[in-house]
PDB file of C-alpha atoms in Angstrom:
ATOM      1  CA  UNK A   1     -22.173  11.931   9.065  1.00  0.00           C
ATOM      2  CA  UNK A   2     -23.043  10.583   5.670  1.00  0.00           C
ATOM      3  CA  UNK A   3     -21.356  11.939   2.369  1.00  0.00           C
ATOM      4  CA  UNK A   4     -22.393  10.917  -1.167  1.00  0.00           C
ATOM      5  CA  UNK A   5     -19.962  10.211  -3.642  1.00  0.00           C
ATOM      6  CA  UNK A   6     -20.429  12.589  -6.846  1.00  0.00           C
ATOM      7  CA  UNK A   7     -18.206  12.071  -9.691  1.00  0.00           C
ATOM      8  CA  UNK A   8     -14.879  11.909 -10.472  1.00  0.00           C
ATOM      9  CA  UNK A   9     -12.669  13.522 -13.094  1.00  0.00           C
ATOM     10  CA  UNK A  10      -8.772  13.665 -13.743  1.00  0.00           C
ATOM     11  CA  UNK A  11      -7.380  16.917 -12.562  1.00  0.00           C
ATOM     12  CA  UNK A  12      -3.831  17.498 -14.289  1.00  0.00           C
ATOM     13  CA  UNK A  13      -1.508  19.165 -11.881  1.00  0.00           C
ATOM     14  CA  UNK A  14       2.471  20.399 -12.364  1.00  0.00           C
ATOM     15  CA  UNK A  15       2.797  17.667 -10.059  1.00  0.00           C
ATOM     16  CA  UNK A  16       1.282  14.446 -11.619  1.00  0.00           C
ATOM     17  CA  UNK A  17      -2.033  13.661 -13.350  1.00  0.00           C
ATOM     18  CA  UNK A  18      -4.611  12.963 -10.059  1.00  0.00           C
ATOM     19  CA  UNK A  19      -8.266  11.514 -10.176  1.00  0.00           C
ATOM     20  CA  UNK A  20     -10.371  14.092  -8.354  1.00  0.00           C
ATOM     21  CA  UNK A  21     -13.487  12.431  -6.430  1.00  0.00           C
ATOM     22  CA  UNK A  22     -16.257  14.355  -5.659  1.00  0.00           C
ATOM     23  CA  UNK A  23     -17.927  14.119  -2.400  1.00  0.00           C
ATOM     24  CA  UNK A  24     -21.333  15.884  -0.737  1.00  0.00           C
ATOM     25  CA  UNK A  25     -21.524  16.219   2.821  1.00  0.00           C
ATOM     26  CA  UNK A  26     -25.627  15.888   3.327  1.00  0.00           C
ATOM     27  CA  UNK A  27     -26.079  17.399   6.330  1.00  0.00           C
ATOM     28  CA  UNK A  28     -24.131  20.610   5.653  1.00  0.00           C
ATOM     29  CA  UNK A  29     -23.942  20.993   1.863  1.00  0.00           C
ATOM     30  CA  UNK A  30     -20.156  21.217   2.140  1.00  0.00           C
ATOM     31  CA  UNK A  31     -18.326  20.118  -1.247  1.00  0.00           C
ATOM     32  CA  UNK A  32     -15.331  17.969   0.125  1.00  0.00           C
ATOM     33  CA  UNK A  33     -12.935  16.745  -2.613  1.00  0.00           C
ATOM     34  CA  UNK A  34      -9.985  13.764  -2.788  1.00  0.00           C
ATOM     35  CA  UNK A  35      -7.136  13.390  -5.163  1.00  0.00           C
ATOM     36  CA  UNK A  36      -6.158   9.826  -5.380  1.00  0.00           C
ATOM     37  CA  UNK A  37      -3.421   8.642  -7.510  1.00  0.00           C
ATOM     38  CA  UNK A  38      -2.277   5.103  -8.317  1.00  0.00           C
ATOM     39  CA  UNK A  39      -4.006   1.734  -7.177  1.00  0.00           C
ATOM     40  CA  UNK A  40      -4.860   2.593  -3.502  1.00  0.00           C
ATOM     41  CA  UNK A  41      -7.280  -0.166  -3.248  1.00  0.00           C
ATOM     42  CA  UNK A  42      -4.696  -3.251  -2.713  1.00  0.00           C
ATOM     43  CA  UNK A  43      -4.801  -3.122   0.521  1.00  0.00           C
ATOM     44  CA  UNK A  44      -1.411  -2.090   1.473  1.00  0.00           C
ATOM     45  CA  UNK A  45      -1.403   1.337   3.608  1.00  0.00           C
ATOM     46  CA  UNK A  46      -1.639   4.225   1.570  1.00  0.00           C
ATOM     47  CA  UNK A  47       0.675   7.182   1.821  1.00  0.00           C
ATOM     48  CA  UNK A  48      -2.004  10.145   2.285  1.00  0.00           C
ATOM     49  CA  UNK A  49      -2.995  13.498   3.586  1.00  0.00           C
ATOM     50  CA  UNK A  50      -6.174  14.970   5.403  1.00  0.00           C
ATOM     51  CA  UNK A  51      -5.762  18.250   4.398  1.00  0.00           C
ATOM     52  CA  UNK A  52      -8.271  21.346   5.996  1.00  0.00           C
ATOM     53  CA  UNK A  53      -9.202  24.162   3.173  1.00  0.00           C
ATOM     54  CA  UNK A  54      -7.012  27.573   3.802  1.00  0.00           C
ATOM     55  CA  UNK A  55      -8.201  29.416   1.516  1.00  0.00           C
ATOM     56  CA  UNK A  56      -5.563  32.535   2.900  1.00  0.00           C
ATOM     57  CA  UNK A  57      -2.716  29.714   2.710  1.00  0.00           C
ATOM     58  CA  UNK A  58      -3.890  27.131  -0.339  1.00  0.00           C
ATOM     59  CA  UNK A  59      -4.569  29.872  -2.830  1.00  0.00           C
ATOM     60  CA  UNK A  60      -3.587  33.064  -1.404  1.00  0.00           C
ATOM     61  CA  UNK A  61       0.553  32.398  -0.933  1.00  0.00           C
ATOM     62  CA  UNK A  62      -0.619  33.766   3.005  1.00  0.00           C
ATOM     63  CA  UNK A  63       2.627  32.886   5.128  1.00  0.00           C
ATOM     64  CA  UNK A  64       0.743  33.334   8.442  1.00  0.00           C
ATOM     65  CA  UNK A  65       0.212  29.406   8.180  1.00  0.00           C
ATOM     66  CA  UNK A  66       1.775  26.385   7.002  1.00  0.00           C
ATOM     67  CA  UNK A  67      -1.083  25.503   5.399  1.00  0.00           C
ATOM     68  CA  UNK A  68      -0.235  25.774   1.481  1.00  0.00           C
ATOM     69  CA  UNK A  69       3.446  24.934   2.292  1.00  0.00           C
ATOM     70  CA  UNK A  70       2.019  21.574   3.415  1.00  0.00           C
ATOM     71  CA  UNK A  71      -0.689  21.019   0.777  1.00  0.00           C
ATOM     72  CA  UNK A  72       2.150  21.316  -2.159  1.00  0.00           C
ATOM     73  CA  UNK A  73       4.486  19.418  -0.172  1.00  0.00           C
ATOM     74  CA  UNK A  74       1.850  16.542   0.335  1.00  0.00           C
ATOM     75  CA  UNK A  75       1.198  16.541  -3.302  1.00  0.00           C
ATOM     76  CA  UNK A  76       4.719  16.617  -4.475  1.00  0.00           C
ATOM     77  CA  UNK A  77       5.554  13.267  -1.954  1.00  0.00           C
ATOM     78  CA  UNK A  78       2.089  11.454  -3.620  1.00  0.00           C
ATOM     79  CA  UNK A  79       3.477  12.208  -7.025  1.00  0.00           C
ATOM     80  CA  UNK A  80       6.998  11.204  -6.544  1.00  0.00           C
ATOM     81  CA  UNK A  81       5.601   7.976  -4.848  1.00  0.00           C
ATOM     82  CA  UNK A  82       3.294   7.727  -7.532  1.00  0.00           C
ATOM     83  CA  UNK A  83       0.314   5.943  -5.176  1.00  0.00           C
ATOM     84  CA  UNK A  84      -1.302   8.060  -2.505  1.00  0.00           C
ATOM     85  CA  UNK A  85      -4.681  10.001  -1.331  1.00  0.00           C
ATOM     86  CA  UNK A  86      -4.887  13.576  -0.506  1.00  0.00           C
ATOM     87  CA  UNK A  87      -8.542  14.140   1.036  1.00  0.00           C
ATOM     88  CA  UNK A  88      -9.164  18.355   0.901  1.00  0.00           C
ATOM     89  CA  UNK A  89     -11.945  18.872   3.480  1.00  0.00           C
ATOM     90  CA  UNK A  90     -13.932  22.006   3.638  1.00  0.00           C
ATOM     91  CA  UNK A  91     -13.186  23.147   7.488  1.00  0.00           C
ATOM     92  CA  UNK A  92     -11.305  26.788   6.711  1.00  0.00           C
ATOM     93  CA  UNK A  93     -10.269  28.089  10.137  1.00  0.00           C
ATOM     94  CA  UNK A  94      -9.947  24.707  12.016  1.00  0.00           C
ATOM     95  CA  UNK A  95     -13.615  24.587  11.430  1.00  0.00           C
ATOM     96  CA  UNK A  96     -14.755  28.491  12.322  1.00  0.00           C
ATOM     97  CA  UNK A  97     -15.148  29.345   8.609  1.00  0.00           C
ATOM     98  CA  UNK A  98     -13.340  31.892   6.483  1.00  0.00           C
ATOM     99  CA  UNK A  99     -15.104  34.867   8.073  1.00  0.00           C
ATOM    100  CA  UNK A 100     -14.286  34.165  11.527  1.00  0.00           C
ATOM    101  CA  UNK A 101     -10.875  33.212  10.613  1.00  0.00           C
ATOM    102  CA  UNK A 102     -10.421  37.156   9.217  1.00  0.00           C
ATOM    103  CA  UNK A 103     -11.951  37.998  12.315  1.00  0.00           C
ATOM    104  CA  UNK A 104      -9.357  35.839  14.198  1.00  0.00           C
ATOM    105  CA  UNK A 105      -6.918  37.217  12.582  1.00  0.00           C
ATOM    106  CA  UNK A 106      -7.579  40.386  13.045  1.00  0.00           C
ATOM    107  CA  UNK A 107      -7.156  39.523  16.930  1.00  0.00           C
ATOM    108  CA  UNK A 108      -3.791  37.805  15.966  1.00  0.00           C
ATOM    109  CA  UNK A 109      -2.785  41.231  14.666  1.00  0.00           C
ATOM    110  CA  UNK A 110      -3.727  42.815  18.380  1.00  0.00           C
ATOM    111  CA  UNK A 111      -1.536  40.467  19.978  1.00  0.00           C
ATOM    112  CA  UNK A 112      -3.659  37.241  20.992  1.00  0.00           C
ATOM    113  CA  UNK A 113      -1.935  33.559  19.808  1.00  0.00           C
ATOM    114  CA  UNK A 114      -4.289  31.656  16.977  1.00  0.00           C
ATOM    115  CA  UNK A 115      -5.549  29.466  19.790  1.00  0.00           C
ATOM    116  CA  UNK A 116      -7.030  32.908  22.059  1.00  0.00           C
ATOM    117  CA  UNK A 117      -8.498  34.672  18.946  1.00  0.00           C
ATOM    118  CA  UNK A 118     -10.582  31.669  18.572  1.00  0.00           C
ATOM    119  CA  UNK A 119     -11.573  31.242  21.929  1.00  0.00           C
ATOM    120  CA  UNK A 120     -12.126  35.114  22.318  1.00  0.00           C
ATOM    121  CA  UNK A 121     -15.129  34.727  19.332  1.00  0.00           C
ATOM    122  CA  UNK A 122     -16.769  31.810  21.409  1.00  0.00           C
ATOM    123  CA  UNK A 123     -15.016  28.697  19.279  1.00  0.00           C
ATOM    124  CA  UNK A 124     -12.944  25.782  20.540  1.00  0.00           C
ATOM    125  CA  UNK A 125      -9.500  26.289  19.314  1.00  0.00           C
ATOM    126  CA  UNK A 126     -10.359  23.391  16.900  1.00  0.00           C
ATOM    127  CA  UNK A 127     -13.446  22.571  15.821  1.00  0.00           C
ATOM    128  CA  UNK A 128     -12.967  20.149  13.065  1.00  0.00           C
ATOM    129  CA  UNK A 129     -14.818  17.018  12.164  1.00  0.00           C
ATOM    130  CA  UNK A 130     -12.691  14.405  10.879  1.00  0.00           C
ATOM    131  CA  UNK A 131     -15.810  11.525  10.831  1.00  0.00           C
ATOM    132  CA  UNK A 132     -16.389  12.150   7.073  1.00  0.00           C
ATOM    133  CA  UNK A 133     -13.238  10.943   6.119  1.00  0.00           C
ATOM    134  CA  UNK A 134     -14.149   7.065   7.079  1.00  0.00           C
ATOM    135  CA  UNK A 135     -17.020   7.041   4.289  1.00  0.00           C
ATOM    136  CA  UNK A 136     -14.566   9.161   1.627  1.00  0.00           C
ATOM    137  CA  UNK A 137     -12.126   6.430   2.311  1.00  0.00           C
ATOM    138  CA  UNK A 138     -14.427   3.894   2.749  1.00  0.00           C
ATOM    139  CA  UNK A 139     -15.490   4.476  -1.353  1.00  0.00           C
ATOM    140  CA  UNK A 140     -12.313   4.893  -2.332  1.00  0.00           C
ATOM    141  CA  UNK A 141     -11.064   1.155  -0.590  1.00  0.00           C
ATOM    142  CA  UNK A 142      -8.781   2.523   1.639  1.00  0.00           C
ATOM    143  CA  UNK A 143      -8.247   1.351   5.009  1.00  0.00           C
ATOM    144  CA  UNK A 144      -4.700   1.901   5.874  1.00  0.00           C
ATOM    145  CA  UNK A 145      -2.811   5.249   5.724  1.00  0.00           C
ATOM    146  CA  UNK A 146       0.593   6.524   5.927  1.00  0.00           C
ATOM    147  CA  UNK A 147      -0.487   9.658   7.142  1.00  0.00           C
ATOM    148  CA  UNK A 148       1.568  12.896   6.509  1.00  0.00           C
ATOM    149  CA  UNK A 149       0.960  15.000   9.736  1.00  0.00           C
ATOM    150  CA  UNK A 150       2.154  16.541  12.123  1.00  0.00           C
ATOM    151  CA  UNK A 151      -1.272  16.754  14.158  1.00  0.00           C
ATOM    152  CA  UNK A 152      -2.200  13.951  16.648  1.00  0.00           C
ATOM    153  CA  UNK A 153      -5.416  14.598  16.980  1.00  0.00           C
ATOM    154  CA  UNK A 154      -5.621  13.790  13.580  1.00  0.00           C
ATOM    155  CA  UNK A 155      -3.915  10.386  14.006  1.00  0.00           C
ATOM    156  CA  UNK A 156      -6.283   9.287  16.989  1.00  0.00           C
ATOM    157  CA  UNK A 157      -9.538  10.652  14.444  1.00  0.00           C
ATOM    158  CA  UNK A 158      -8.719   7.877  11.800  1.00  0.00           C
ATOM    159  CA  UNK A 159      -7.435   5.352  14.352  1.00  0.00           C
ATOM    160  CA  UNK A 160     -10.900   5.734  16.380  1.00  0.00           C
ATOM    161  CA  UNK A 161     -12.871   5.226  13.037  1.00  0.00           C
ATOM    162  CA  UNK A 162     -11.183   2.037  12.180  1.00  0.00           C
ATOM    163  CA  UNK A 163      -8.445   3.478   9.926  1.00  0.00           C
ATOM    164  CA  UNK A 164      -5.486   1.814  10.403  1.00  0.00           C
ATOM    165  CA  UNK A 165      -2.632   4.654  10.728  1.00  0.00           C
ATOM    166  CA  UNK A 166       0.654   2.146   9.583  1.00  0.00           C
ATOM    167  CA  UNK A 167       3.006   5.104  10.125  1.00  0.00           C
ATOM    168  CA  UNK A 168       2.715   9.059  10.492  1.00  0.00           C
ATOM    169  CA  UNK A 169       5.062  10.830   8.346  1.00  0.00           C
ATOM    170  CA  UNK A 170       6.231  14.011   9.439  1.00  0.00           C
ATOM    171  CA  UNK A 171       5.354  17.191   7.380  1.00  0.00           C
ATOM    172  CA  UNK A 172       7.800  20.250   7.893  1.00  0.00           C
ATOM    173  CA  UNK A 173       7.831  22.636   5.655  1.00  0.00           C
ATOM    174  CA  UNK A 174       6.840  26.462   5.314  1.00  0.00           C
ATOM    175  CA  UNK A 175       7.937  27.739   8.467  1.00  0.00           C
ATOM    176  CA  UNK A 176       8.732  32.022   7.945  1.00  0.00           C
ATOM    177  CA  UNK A 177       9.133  34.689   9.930  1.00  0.00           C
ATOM    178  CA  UNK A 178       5.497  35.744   9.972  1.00  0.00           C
ATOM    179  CA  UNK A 179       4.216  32.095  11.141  1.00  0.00           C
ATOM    180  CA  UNK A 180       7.093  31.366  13.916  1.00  0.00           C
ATOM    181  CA  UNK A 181       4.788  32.182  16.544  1.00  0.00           C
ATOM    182  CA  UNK A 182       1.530  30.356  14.992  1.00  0.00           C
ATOM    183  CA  UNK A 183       3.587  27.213  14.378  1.00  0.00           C
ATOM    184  CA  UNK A 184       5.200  27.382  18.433  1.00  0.00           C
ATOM    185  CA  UNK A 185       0.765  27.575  19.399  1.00  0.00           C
ATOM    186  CA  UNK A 186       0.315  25.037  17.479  1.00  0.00           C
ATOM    187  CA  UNK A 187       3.247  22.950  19.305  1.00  0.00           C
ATOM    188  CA  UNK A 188       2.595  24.324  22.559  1.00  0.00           C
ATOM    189  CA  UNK A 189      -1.366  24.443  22.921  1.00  0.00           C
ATOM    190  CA  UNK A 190      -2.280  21.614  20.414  1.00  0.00           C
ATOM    191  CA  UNK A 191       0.077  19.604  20.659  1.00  0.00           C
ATOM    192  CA  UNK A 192       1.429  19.566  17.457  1.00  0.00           C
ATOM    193  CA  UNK A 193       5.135  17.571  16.935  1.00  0.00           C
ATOM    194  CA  UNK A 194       7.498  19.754  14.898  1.00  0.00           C
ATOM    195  CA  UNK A 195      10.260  18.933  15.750  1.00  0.00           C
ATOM    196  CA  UNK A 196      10.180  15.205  14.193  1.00  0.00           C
TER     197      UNK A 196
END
């Protein structure tokens, strides 16, 4: 799935000062963008984050998810290393897109699990494509992550594209009241590891 590079700017953040990289996915138009900081083009694995867009949990404080909890915390743990790679893919919804994730939700609300509502409107309970990461990385000189997840589908995606995962670093953070439920789906029907 090719992507073209498109430019790449600093972005300043309360966190630390990141180099935002541009990226067109041809096929689809989607705009996918990575924040890189530091050299992470030595060689050495690279602590980093494939991050899905939630636009409900990224930018709208939603504490159904994780999502936003995650996305700061993966930012915060680049800047304190100082060296790391944040890639911010354009999948909201695991892939079902924004309007089919209100429509999810919506089911949520009439008592089906995150994993059911999807199914119900004729998706897989996760659709994303994780093959346009190799070229992002690929650009960027990256071949070895320390990947913050707690998703291991995610892991075997990189591994099966050549990207060495060194370690995976566990990411725990935003769990509420209104996303107890949601995060136990995630554990129980996708195999997600929260507890470590």
């Amino acid at each position: 799935m090719p992507v073209a590079f498109v430019a790449a700017s600093k972005l300043p953040t309360p966190f630390a000062t990141f180099t935002m990289h541009g990226f067109l996915e041809e096929a689809t138009g989607r705009e996918h963008v990575v924040l890189s900081l530091g050299d992470i083009a030595d060689g050495q694995p690279v602590l980093g984050r494939v991050h899905s867009e939630c636009l409900t949990g990224d930018a709208l404080f939603s504490q159904r998810c994780d999502c936003g909890s995650q996305l700061e915390a993966a930012l915060q743990a680049i800047a304190q290393e100082g060296r790391g790679v944040l890639l911010y893919l354009r999948q909201e919804g695991r892939g079902i897109g924004l309007m089919n994730k209100i429509r999810a939700y919506e089911l949520q609300d009439q008592g089906a699990d995150t994993v059911e509502a999807n199914e119900r409107l004729g998706f897989a309970a996760d659709q994303r494509d994780y093959t346009i990461c190799q070229p992002m990385l690929a650009h960027l000189g990256v071949s070895s992550l320390r990947l913050m997840t707690n998703n291991p589908r995610k892991v075997k995606a990189m591994t099966d594209m050549g990207i060495k995962v060194a370690e995976r670093v566990p990411l725990h953070t935003g769990h509420n009241p209104h996303n107890k439920y949601y995060l136990a789906t995630k554990a129980g029907k996708l195999g997600h590891m929260m507890g470590n």
